[in-house]
């Protein structure tokens, strides 16, 4: 089944990575036990944590988009052709299902529904594994009710749990509010959670003012953000905190997801531990490439990262303090928090310096080595030599 034609985009021009997908060993599993224990402790202490307390695997499927929004962080548009290879995407889904740590999949882009047949094939596999998925779209395809249902009904049948509509003044240059309302009304007739999301140059703007008819609906969330100084089309604007007077930009001081991860895989296989709009312009934030190593290895690096644990839980201030304690010469290289527009911007600034990024690697290695020695000392004190050797051999084989 195909969706209604999407204007201005020729899907035959798609361009993906030509390499063969990595075939992994089946049956590789991991646990979320550490995360779950930390979440229980955080809730018991009434610490503010993420609203979606689980891991998500996000496929940033394509840079193709019928729109060309003036603040797009990846400069997506009709002329962009970079798109994930379907066999590769299916391989990633299989690996994620086997790994057992992801409670949800997600699709973003670009406009992922440009490649509707691919999405249907992938979500059908997710449905068989009983793993739900979320979808984000600008809904340019919803020009009438029939077209909208033609796209939405199969997605709902395949287990879609959240549908996010991107809409704001930039999107409205291409997509009418009637499209948004048409899709919203259909989604609200299902069990799917609806999210209306937009980015505004006016910090006082609120999507509820644009769509007041959904403001009090039970199954609707609104996400209103300011436009960020990303390396995409907003880069030339020179956005700084002074662009938004009276708005506190650097609270909270930590990652938006403090315990679990939104692991994001791009069309070329590159993997990032979050959905930050700065990830593609921050090479130091990459944890590997799934064309070169299996998902379980990348997951292990993300979950064991001292950098991520510190930045997520203790915040950027704590991480910077540790860096300065280890190397006082970094002082002039650390970003001014008053120059960043939010924690994602500040994190990207921090990792932009190769010297700082290398210092983070060195700090992480030192802390992780110290933790391994502590654990080994505990094991040596409680286990006999043969048992300890068998445990170490099992870890090595894994």
Tab-separated table of C-alpha atoms in Angstrom:
chain	number	residue	atom	x	y	z
A	1	UNK	CA	0.000	0.000	0.000
A	2	UNK	CA	1.383	3.425	-0.922
A	3	UNK	CA	0.584	6.817	0.497
A	4	UNK	CA	-0.659	9.747	-1.513
A	5	UNK	CA	2.127	11.298	-3.618
A	6	UNK	CA	4.377	13.667	-1.695
A	7	UNK	CA	5.061	16.835	-3.712
A	8	UNK	CA	8.489	18.066	-4.855
A	9	UNK	CA	10.330	14.850	-3.996
A	10	UNK	CA	11.502	12.181	-6.424
A	11	UNK	CA	12.032	9.067	-4.293
A	12	UNK	CA	13.863	7.324	-7.121
A	13	UNK	CA	16.812	9.643	-6.399
A	14	UNK	CA	17.397	8.117	-2.971
A	15	UNK	CA	21.023	7.606	-2.096
A	16	UNK	CA	22.176	5.283	0.651
A	17	UNK	CA	25.372	3.647	1.788
A	18	UNK	CA	26.390	0.964	-0.734
A	19	UNK	CA	28.114	-1.325	1.775
A	20	UNK	CA	26.531	-4.564	2.895
A	21	UNK	CA	24.710	-4.383	6.245
A	22	UNK	CA	26.623	-5.792	9.177
A	23	UNK	CA	25.369	-9.263	10.112
A	24	UNK	CA	25.556	-9.778	13.851
A	25	UNK	CA	25.468	-12.863	16.030
A	26	UNK	CA	21.861	-13.601	16.922
A	27	UNK	CA	20.717	-14.002	20.484
A	28	UNK	CA	22.884	-11.208	21.954
A	29	UNK	CA	21.044	-9.791	24.956
A	30	UNK	CA	21.617	-7.011	27.456
A	31	UNK	CA	19.812	-5.857	30.590
A	32	UNK	CA	18.423	-2.511	31.757
A	33	UNK	CA	18.897	-3.487	35.400
A	34	UNK	CA	21.320	-0.654	36.235
A	35	UNK	CA	19.031	1.938	34.678
A	36	UNK	CA	15.943	0.515	36.369
A	37	UNK	CA	17.606	0.558	39.803
A	38	UNK	CA	18.694	4.161	39.296
A	39	UNK	CA	15.189	5.126	38.194
A	40	UNK	CA	13.652	3.529	41.293
A	41	UNK	CA	16.147	5.387	43.486
A	42	UNK	CA	15.448	8.680	41.716
A	43	UNK	CA	11.712	8.319	42.146
A	44	UNK	CA	12.122	7.398	45.823
A	45	UNK	CA	14.191	10.566	46.286
A	46	UNK	CA	11.725	12.617	44.206
A	47	UNK	CA	14.443	13.561	41.728
A	48	UNK	CA	13.165	14.965	38.428
A	49	UNK	CA	13.790	12.464	35.629
A	50	UNK	CA	12.594	11.914	32.074
A	51	UNK	CA	8.898	11.459	31.359
A	52	UNK	CA	9.612	8.447	29.124
A	53	UNK	CA	11.641	6.178	31.442
A	54	UNK	CA	12.822	3.648	28.885
A	55	UNK	CA	15.304	3.290	26.038
A	56	UNK	CA	14.287	4.192	22.488
A	57	UNK	CA	16.036	3.297	19.243
A	58	UNK	CA	15.490	6.115	16.739
A	59	UNK	CA	16.078	5.697	13.013
A	60	UNK	CA	16.868	9.067	11.442
A	61	UNK	CA	15.837	7.564	8.165
A	62	UNK	CA	16.340	10.242	5.540
A	63	UNK	CA	17.462	13.791	4.857
A	64	UNK	CA	14.816	14.063	2.139
A	65	UNK	CA	11.906	16.373	2.958
A	66	UNK	CA	9.271	18.146	0.836
A	67	UNK	CA	9.790	21.183	3.080
A	68	UNK	CA	12.830	23.433	3.570
A	69	UNK	CA	12.198	25.053	6.944
A	70	UNK	CA	14.380	28.077	7.600
A	71	UNK	CA	15.745	26.709	10.897
A	72	UNK	CA	16.136	22.992	9.996
A	73	UNK	CA	19.054	21.601	11.987
A	74	UNK	CA	20.106	19.212	9.184
A	75	UNK	CA	19.210	21.492	6.244
A	76	UNK	CA	16.799	18.841	4.961
A	77	UNK	CA	14.838	19.484	1.783
A	78	UNK	CA	13.598	18.153	-1.572
A	79	UNK	CA	17.115	18.042	-3.034
A	80	UNK	CA	18.595	15.937	-0.230
A	81	UNK	CA	18.748	12.256	-1.180
A	82	UNK	CA	20.631	10.589	1.710
A	83	UNK	CA	18.400	7.757	2.912
A	84	UNK	CA	18.894	4.605	4.957
A	85	UNK	CA	19.246	1.340	3.093
A	86	UNK	CA	16.153	-0.770	3.848
A	87	UNK	CA	18.094	-4.018	4.374
A	88	UNK	CA	20.432	-2.184	6.725
A	89	UNK	CA	17.491	-0.679	8.635
A	90	UNK	CA	15.865	-4.107	8.973
A	91	UNK	CA	19.164	-5.512	10.233
A	92	UNK	CA	19.302	-2.788	12.902
A	93	UNK	CA	15.722	-3.547	13.961
A	94	UNK	CA	16.564	-7.246	14.267
A	95	UNK	CA	19.626	-6.442	16.379
A	96	UNK	CA	17.605	-4.122	18.613
A	97	UNK	CA	14.881	-6.724	19.147
A	98	UNK	CA	17.502	-9.323	20.086
A	99	UNK	CA	19.311	-6.928	22.412
A	100	UNK	CA	16.174	-6.531	24.505
A	101	UNK	CA	16.871	-3.086	25.991
A	102	UNK	CA	14.633	-0.941	23.782
A	103	UNK	CA	10.992	-0.469	24.739
A	104	UNK	CA	10.174	1.615	21.680
A	105	UNK	CA	11.402	2.437	18.189
A	106	UNK	CA	11.193	5.864	16.603
A	107	UNK	CA	11.338	7.379	13.106
A	108	UNK	CA	12.475	10.865	12.203
A	109	UNK	CA	14.289	12.684	9.416
A	110	UNK	CA	13.778	14.641	7.144
A	111	UNK	CA	10.347	13.317	6.396
A	112	UNK	CA	10.441	9.533	6.963
A	113	UNK	CA	7.039	8.992	5.353
A	114	UNK	CA	8.509	9.913	1.962
A	115	UNK	CA	9.663	6.269	2.035
A	116	UNK	CA	6.319	4.926	3.143
A	117	UNK	CA	6.766	1.362	1.872
A	118	UNK	CA	10.035	1.077	3.813
A	119	UNK	CA	8.349	2.328	6.973
A	120	UNK	CA	5.502	-0.158	6.584
A	121	UNK	CA	7.942	-3.059	6.161
A	122	UNK	CA	9.975	-2.039	9.207
A	123	UNK	CA	6.975	-1.396	11.446
A	124	UNK	CA	5.417	-4.714	10.447
A	125	UNK	CA	8.534	-6.400	11.869
A	126	UNK	CA	8.235	-4.294	15.015
A	127	UNK	CA	4.611	-5.325	15.352
A	128	UNK	CA	5.557	-9.011	15.198
A	129	UNK	CA	8.068	-8.382	17.990
A	130	UNK	CA	5.381	-6.438	19.924
A	131	UNK	CA	7.584	-3.339	20.166
A	132	UNK	CA	5.684	-0.073	19.545
A	133	UNK	CA	7.066	2.846	17.570
A	134	UNK	CA	6.725	6.609	17.360
A	135	UNK	CA	6.616	8.722	14.206
A	136	UNK	CA	7.278	12.406	13.510
A	137	UNK	CA	5.957	14.123	10.395
A	138	UNK	CA	5.049	17.536	9.025
A	139	UNK	CA	1.900	16.018	7.416
A	140	UNK	CA	2.144	17.674	4.006
A	141	UNK	CA	0.569	14.476	2.638
A	142	UNK	CA	-2.706	15.003	4.546
A	143	UNK	CA	-4.375	17.113	1.866
A	144	UNK	CA	-7.748	15.428	2.433
A	145	UNK	CA	-9.234	12.929	4.866
A	146	UNK	CA	-8.898	9.991	2.504
A	147	UNK	CA	-5.172	10.617	1.938
A	148	UNK	CA	-4.603	11.089	5.657
A	149	UNK	CA	-6.333	7.818	6.556
A	150	UNK	CA	-4.509	6.033	3.748
A	151	UNK	CA	-1.230	6.898	5.492
A	152	UNK	CA	-2.269	6.655	9.141
A	153	UNK	CA	-4.432	3.536	9.339
A	154	UNK	CA	-1.661	1.021	8.435
A	155	UNK	CA	0.735	2.724	10.865
A	156	UNK	CA	-1.782	2.437	13.678
A	157	UNK	CA	-2.380	-1.206	12.763
A	158	UNK	CA	1.380	-1.840	12.979
A	159	UNK	CA	1.547	-0.608	16.568
A	160	UNK	CA	2.247	3.121	16.433
A	161	UNK	CA	2.168	4.509	19.983
A	162	UNK	CA	3.010	8.201	19.477
A	163	UNK	CA	2.489	10.483	16.494
A	164	UNK	CA	4.247	13.851	16.568
A	165	UNK	CA	3.265	16.639	14.198
A	166	UNK	CA	5.823	19.371	13.581
A	167	UNK	CA	4.148	22.715	12.980
A	168	UNK	CA	5.106	26.334	13.468
A	169	UNK	CA	5.465	29.446	11.264
A	170	UNK	CA	8.324	27.844	9.296
A	171	UNK	CA	6.366	24.646	8.594
A	172	UNK	CA	3.256	26.653	7.764
A	173	UNK	CA	4.931	28.029	4.651
A	174	UNK	CA	4.362	24.561	3.125
A	175	UNK	CA	1.746	22.831	5.271
A	176	UNK	CA	-1.606	24.300	6.208
A	177	UNK	CA	-3.164	24.119	9.660
A	178	UNK	CA	-6.013	22.164	8.068
A	179	UNK	CA	-3.563	19.329	7.347
A	180	UNK	CA	-2.553	19.294	10.999
A	181	UNK	CA	-6.150	19.293	12.201
A	182	UNK	CA	-7.076	16.560	9.740
A	183	UNK	CA	-4.326	14.278	11.050
A	184	UNK	CA	-4.881	15.214	14.694
A	185	UNK	CA	-8.579	14.341	14.518
A	186	UNK	CA	-7.830	10.930	13.017
A	187	UNK	CA	-5.106	10.154	15.559
A	188	UNK	CA	-7.347	11.187	18.446
A	189	UNK	CA	-9.845	8.577	17.295
A	190	UNK	CA	-7.263	5.890	18.136
A	191	UNK	CA	-5.194	4.915	21.187
A	192	UNK	CA	-2.147	6.710	19.744
A	193	UNK	CA	-0.784	9.624	21.778
A	194	UNK	CA	-0.673	12.883	19.805
A	195	UNK	CA	2.166	15.394	20.205
A	196	UNK	CA	2.091	18.844	18.625
A	197	UNK	CA	5.613	20.250	18.418
A	198	UNK	CA	7.005	23.530	17.104
A	199	UNK	CA	9.960	25.908	17.297
A	200	UNK	CA	9.447	29.662	17.497
A	201	UNK	CA	11.573	32.793	17.419
A	202	UNK	CA	9.130	34.372	19.852
A	203	UNK	CA	9.779	32.818	23.300
A	204	UNK	CA	6.251	33.770	24.357
A	205	UNK	CA	4.692	31.736	21.542
A	206	UNK	CA	2.611	28.701	22.452
A	207	UNK	CA	1.204	26.046	20.131
A	208	UNK	CA	-1.909	25.956	22.288
A	209	UNK	CA	-2.750	29.395	20.926
A	210	UNK	CA	-2.554	28.063	17.371
A	211	UNK	CA	-4.532	24.896	18.088
A	212	UNK	CA	-6.758	25.782	21.071
A	213	UNK	CA	-9.223	23.017	20.202
A	214	UNK	CA	-6.682	20.420	21.359
A	215	UNK	CA	-5.370	22.245	24.422
A	216	UNK	CA	-7.527	20.360	26.916
A	217	UNK	CA	-7.632	16.995	25.190
A	218	UNK	CA	-6.475	14.141	27.398
A	219	UNK	CA	-4.293	12.321	24.883
A	220	UNK	CA	-2.464	15.379	23.507
A	221	UNK	CA	0.889	16.884	24.500
A	222	UNK	CA	2.267	20.242	23.362
A	223	UNK	CA	5.996	20.886	22.957
A	224	UNK	CA	6.905	24.511	22.231
A	225	UNK	CA	10.588	25.356	21.830
A	226	UNK	CA	12.707	28.292	20.737
A	227	UNK	CA	14.748	28.122	17.543
A	228	UNK	CA	18.283	26.978	18.389
A	229	UNK	CA	21.569	28.088	16.798
A	230	UNK	CA	22.133	24.745	15.122
A	231	UNK	CA	24.616	24.298	12.250
A	232	UNK	CA	21.694	23.995	9.814
A	233	UNK	CA	19.763	26.853	8.243
A	234	UNK	CA	19.537	28.815	11.508
A	235	UNK	CA	23.305	29.054	11.793
A	236	UNK	CA	23.586	32.398	10.010
A	237	UNK	CA	21.205	34.108	12.442
A	238	UNK	CA	23.787	34.352	15.184
A	239	UNK	CA	21.333	33.210	17.854
A	240	UNK	CA	22.607	33.723	21.418
A	241	UNK	CA	20.793	33.869	24.777
A	242	UNK	CA	20.248	37.617	24.193
A	243	UNK	CA	18.025	36.590	21.268
A	244	UNK	CA	15.511	35.468	23.905
A	245	UNK	CA	15.584	38.104	26.676
A	246	UNK	CA	14.196	37.068	30.034
A	247	UNK	CA	14.312	33.331	29.243
A	248	UNK	CA	16.462	31.001	31.371
A	249	UNK	CA	18.369	28.922	28.854
A	250	UNK	CA	20.654	26.689	30.901
A	251	UNK	CA	18.240	25.116	33.346
A	252	UNK	CA	18.406	22.215	33.771
A	253	UNK	CA	22.167	21.803	33.578
A	254	UNK	CA	21.948	18.182	32.422
A	255	UNK	CA	20.835	16.072	29.489
A	256	UNK	CA	17.101	15.907	28.738
A	257	UNK	CA	17.198	12.151	29.420
A	258	UNK	CA	19.024	11.494	32.666
A	259	UNK	CA	18.945	7.702	33.002
A	260	UNK	CA	17.815	5.996	29.809
A	261	UNK	CA	18.936	6.664	26.223
A	262	UNK	CA	17.413	7.743	22.920
A	263	UNK	CA	19.946	5.927	20.746
A	264	UNK	CA	19.794	7.553	17.312
A	265	UNK	CA	21.070	5.878	14.125
A	266	UNK	CA	21.449	7.966	10.969
A	267	UNK	CA	21.102	6.863	7.364
A	268	UNK	CA	24.866	6.239	7.131
A	269	UNK	CA	24.992	4.041	10.256
A	270	UNK	CA	26.480	6.627	12.616
A	271	UNK	CA	25.167	6.246	16.185
A	272	UNK	CA	24.568	8.956	18.789
A	273	UNK	CA	23.355	8.507	22.403
A	274	UNK	CA	20.597	11.116	22.179
A	275	UNK	CA	18.292	13.049	19.836
A	276	UNK	CA	20.253	16.293	20.106
A	277	UNK	CA	19.880	18.486	17.037
A	278	UNK	CA	23.646	19.091	17.290
A	279	UNK	CA	24.723	15.467	16.995
A	280	UNK	CA	25.723	15.489	13.303
A	281	UNK	CA	27.922	18.538	13.839
A	282	UNK	CA	29.551	17.032	16.944
A	283	UNK	CA	31.801	14.135	15.839
A	284	UNK	CA	32.943	13.523	19.428
A	285	UNK	CA	29.353	12.606	20.310
A	286	UNK	CA	29.343	9.600	17.973
A	287	UNK	CA	29.683	6.194	19.655
A	288	UNK	CA	30.351	4.234	16.495
A	289	UNK	CA	28.914	3.114	13.186
A	290	UNK	CA	26.681	0.081	12.703
A	291	UNK	CA	28.283	-0.703	9.365
A	292	UNK	CA	31.508	-1.344	11.285
A	293	UNK	CA	30.384	-2.942	14.551
A	294	UNK	CA	27.212	-4.551	15.930
A	295	UNK	CA	24.612	-2.730	17.980
A	296	UNK	CA	25.456	-4.603	21.182
A	297	UNK	CA	29.040	-3.253	21.102
A	298	UNK	CA	27.840	0.302	20.540
A	299	UNK	CA	25.249	-0.118	23.291
A	300	UNK	CA	27.932	-1.307	25.709
A	301	UNK	CA	29.974	1.823	24.991
A	302	UNK	CA	26.977	4.098	25.546
A	303	UNK	CA	25.809	2.401	28.718
A	304	UNK	CA	29.296	2.222	30.253
A	305	UNK	CA	30.308	5.769	29.312
A	306	UNK	CA	31.536	7.755	32.308
A	307	UNK	CA	31.081	10.933	30.266
A	308	UNK	CA	27.384	10.216	29.672
A	309	UNK	CA	26.688	9.118	33.235
A	310	UNK	CA	28.286	12.241	34.660
A	311	UNK	CA	26.788	14.668	32.179
A	312	UNK	CA	23.322	13.124	32.405
A	313	UNK	CA	23.090	12.685	36.161
A	314	UNK	CA	25.410	15.257	37.740
A	315	UNK	CA	25.250	17.833	34.966
A	316	UNK	CA	27.669	19.733	32.774
A	317	UNK	CA	28.965	21.819	35.672
A	318	UNK	CA	30.103	18.675	37.487
A	319	UNK	CA	31.767	17.300	34.368
A	320	UNK	CA	33.624	20.540	33.717
A	321	UNK	CA	34.742	20.720	37.355
A	322	UNK	CA	36.226	17.218	37.069
A	323	UNK	CA	37.979	18.153	33.843
A	324	UNK	CA	39.533	21.239	35.406
A	325	UNK	CA	40.626	19.289	38.449
A	326	UNK	CA	42.384	16.780	36.192
A	327	UNK	CA	43.770	19.415	33.825
A	328	UNK	CA	43.666	23.103	34.929
A	329	UNK	CA	45.005	24.136	31.506
A	330	UNK	CA	41.540	23.475	30.035
A	331	UNK	CA	40.035	26.505	31.763
A	332	UNK	CA	40.226	28.778	28.733
A	333	UNK	CA	38.783	26.081	26.455
A	334	UNK	CA	35.580	25.379	28.352
A	335	UNK	CA	32.461	27.138	26.996
A	336	UNK	CA	30.841	30.075	28.709
A	337	UNK	CA	27.496	28.799	29.930
A	338	UNK	CA	26.012	32.262	29.407
A	339	UNK	CA	26.797	31.979	25.683
A	340	UNK	CA	24.794	28.791	25.079
A	341	UNK	CA	21.127	28.398	24.262
A	342	UNK	CA	20.260	25.410	26.430
A	343	UNK	CA	22.190	22.341	27.624
A	344	UNK	CA	22.363	20.674	24.184
A	345	UNK	CA	24.031	23.768	22.746
A	346	UNK	CA	26.450	23.864	25.673
A	347	UNK	CA	27.276	20.161	25.346
A	348	UNK	CA	28.046	20.681	21.651
A	349	UNK	CA	30.262	23.662	22.513
A	350	UNK	CA	32.104	21.561	25.085
A	351	UNK	CA	32.827	18.766	22.607
A	352	UNK	CA	33.775	21.078	19.752
A	353	UNK	CA	37.307	21.496	21.101
A	354	UNK	CA	39.459	18.476	20.188
A	355	UNK	CA	41.581	19.109	23.281
A	356	UNK	CA	38.549	19.055	25.569
A	357	UNK	CA	37.105	15.989	23.821
A	358	UNK	CA	40.412	14.159	24.307
A	359	UNK	CA	40.515	15.221	27.962
A	360	UNK	CA	37.031	13.759	28.422
A	361	UNK	CA	38.230	10.463	26.920
A	362	UNK	CA	41.229	10.421	29.258
A	363	UNK	CA	39.110	11.280	32.299
A	364	UNK	CA	36.576	8.596	31.385
A	365	UNK	CA	39.268	5.958	30.932
A	366	UNK	CA	40.836	6.819	34.294
A	367	UNK	CA	37.508	6.715	36.139
A	368	UNK	CA	36.399	3.505	34.435
A	369	UNK	CA	39.736	1.820	35.194
A	370	UNK	CA	39.475	2.840	38.838
A	371	UNK	CA	35.947	1.411	38.977
A	372	UNK	CA	37.073	-1.879	37.406
A	373	UNK	CA	39.869	-2.193	39.960
A	374	UNK	CA	37.414	-1.534	42.784
A	375	UNK	CA	35.062	-4.243	41.507
A	376	UNK	CA	37.932	-6.703	41.036
A	377	UNK	CA	39.142	-6.040	44.577
A	378	UNK	CA	35.672	-6.806	45.902
A	379	UNK	CA	35.478	-10.010	43.866
A	380	UNK	CA	38.916	-11.142	45.011
A	381	UNK	CA	37.871	-10.611	48.598
A	382	UNK	CA	34.705	-12.694	48.286
A	383	UNK	CA	35.360	-15.383	45.618
A	384	UNK	CA	37.832	-18.205	45.245
A	385	UNK	CA	40.397	-18.021	42.451
A	386	UNK	CA	38.713	-20.556	40.115
A	387	UNK	CA	35.325	-18.803	40.307
A	388	UNK	CA	36.938	-15.429	39.671
A	389	UNK	CA	38.795	-16.782	36.626
A	390	UNK	CA	35.590	-18.248	35.171
A	391	UNK	CA	33.783	-14.921	35.568
A	392	UNK	CA	36.602	-13.024	33.871
A	393	UNK	CA	36.729	-15.532	31.005
A	394	UNK	CA	32.962	-15.237	30.490
A	395	UNK	CA	33.248	-11.439	30.352
A	396	UNK	CA	36.081	-11.681	27.848
A	397	UNK	CA	34.110	-14.003	25.566
A	398	UNK	CA	31.105	-11.687	25.710
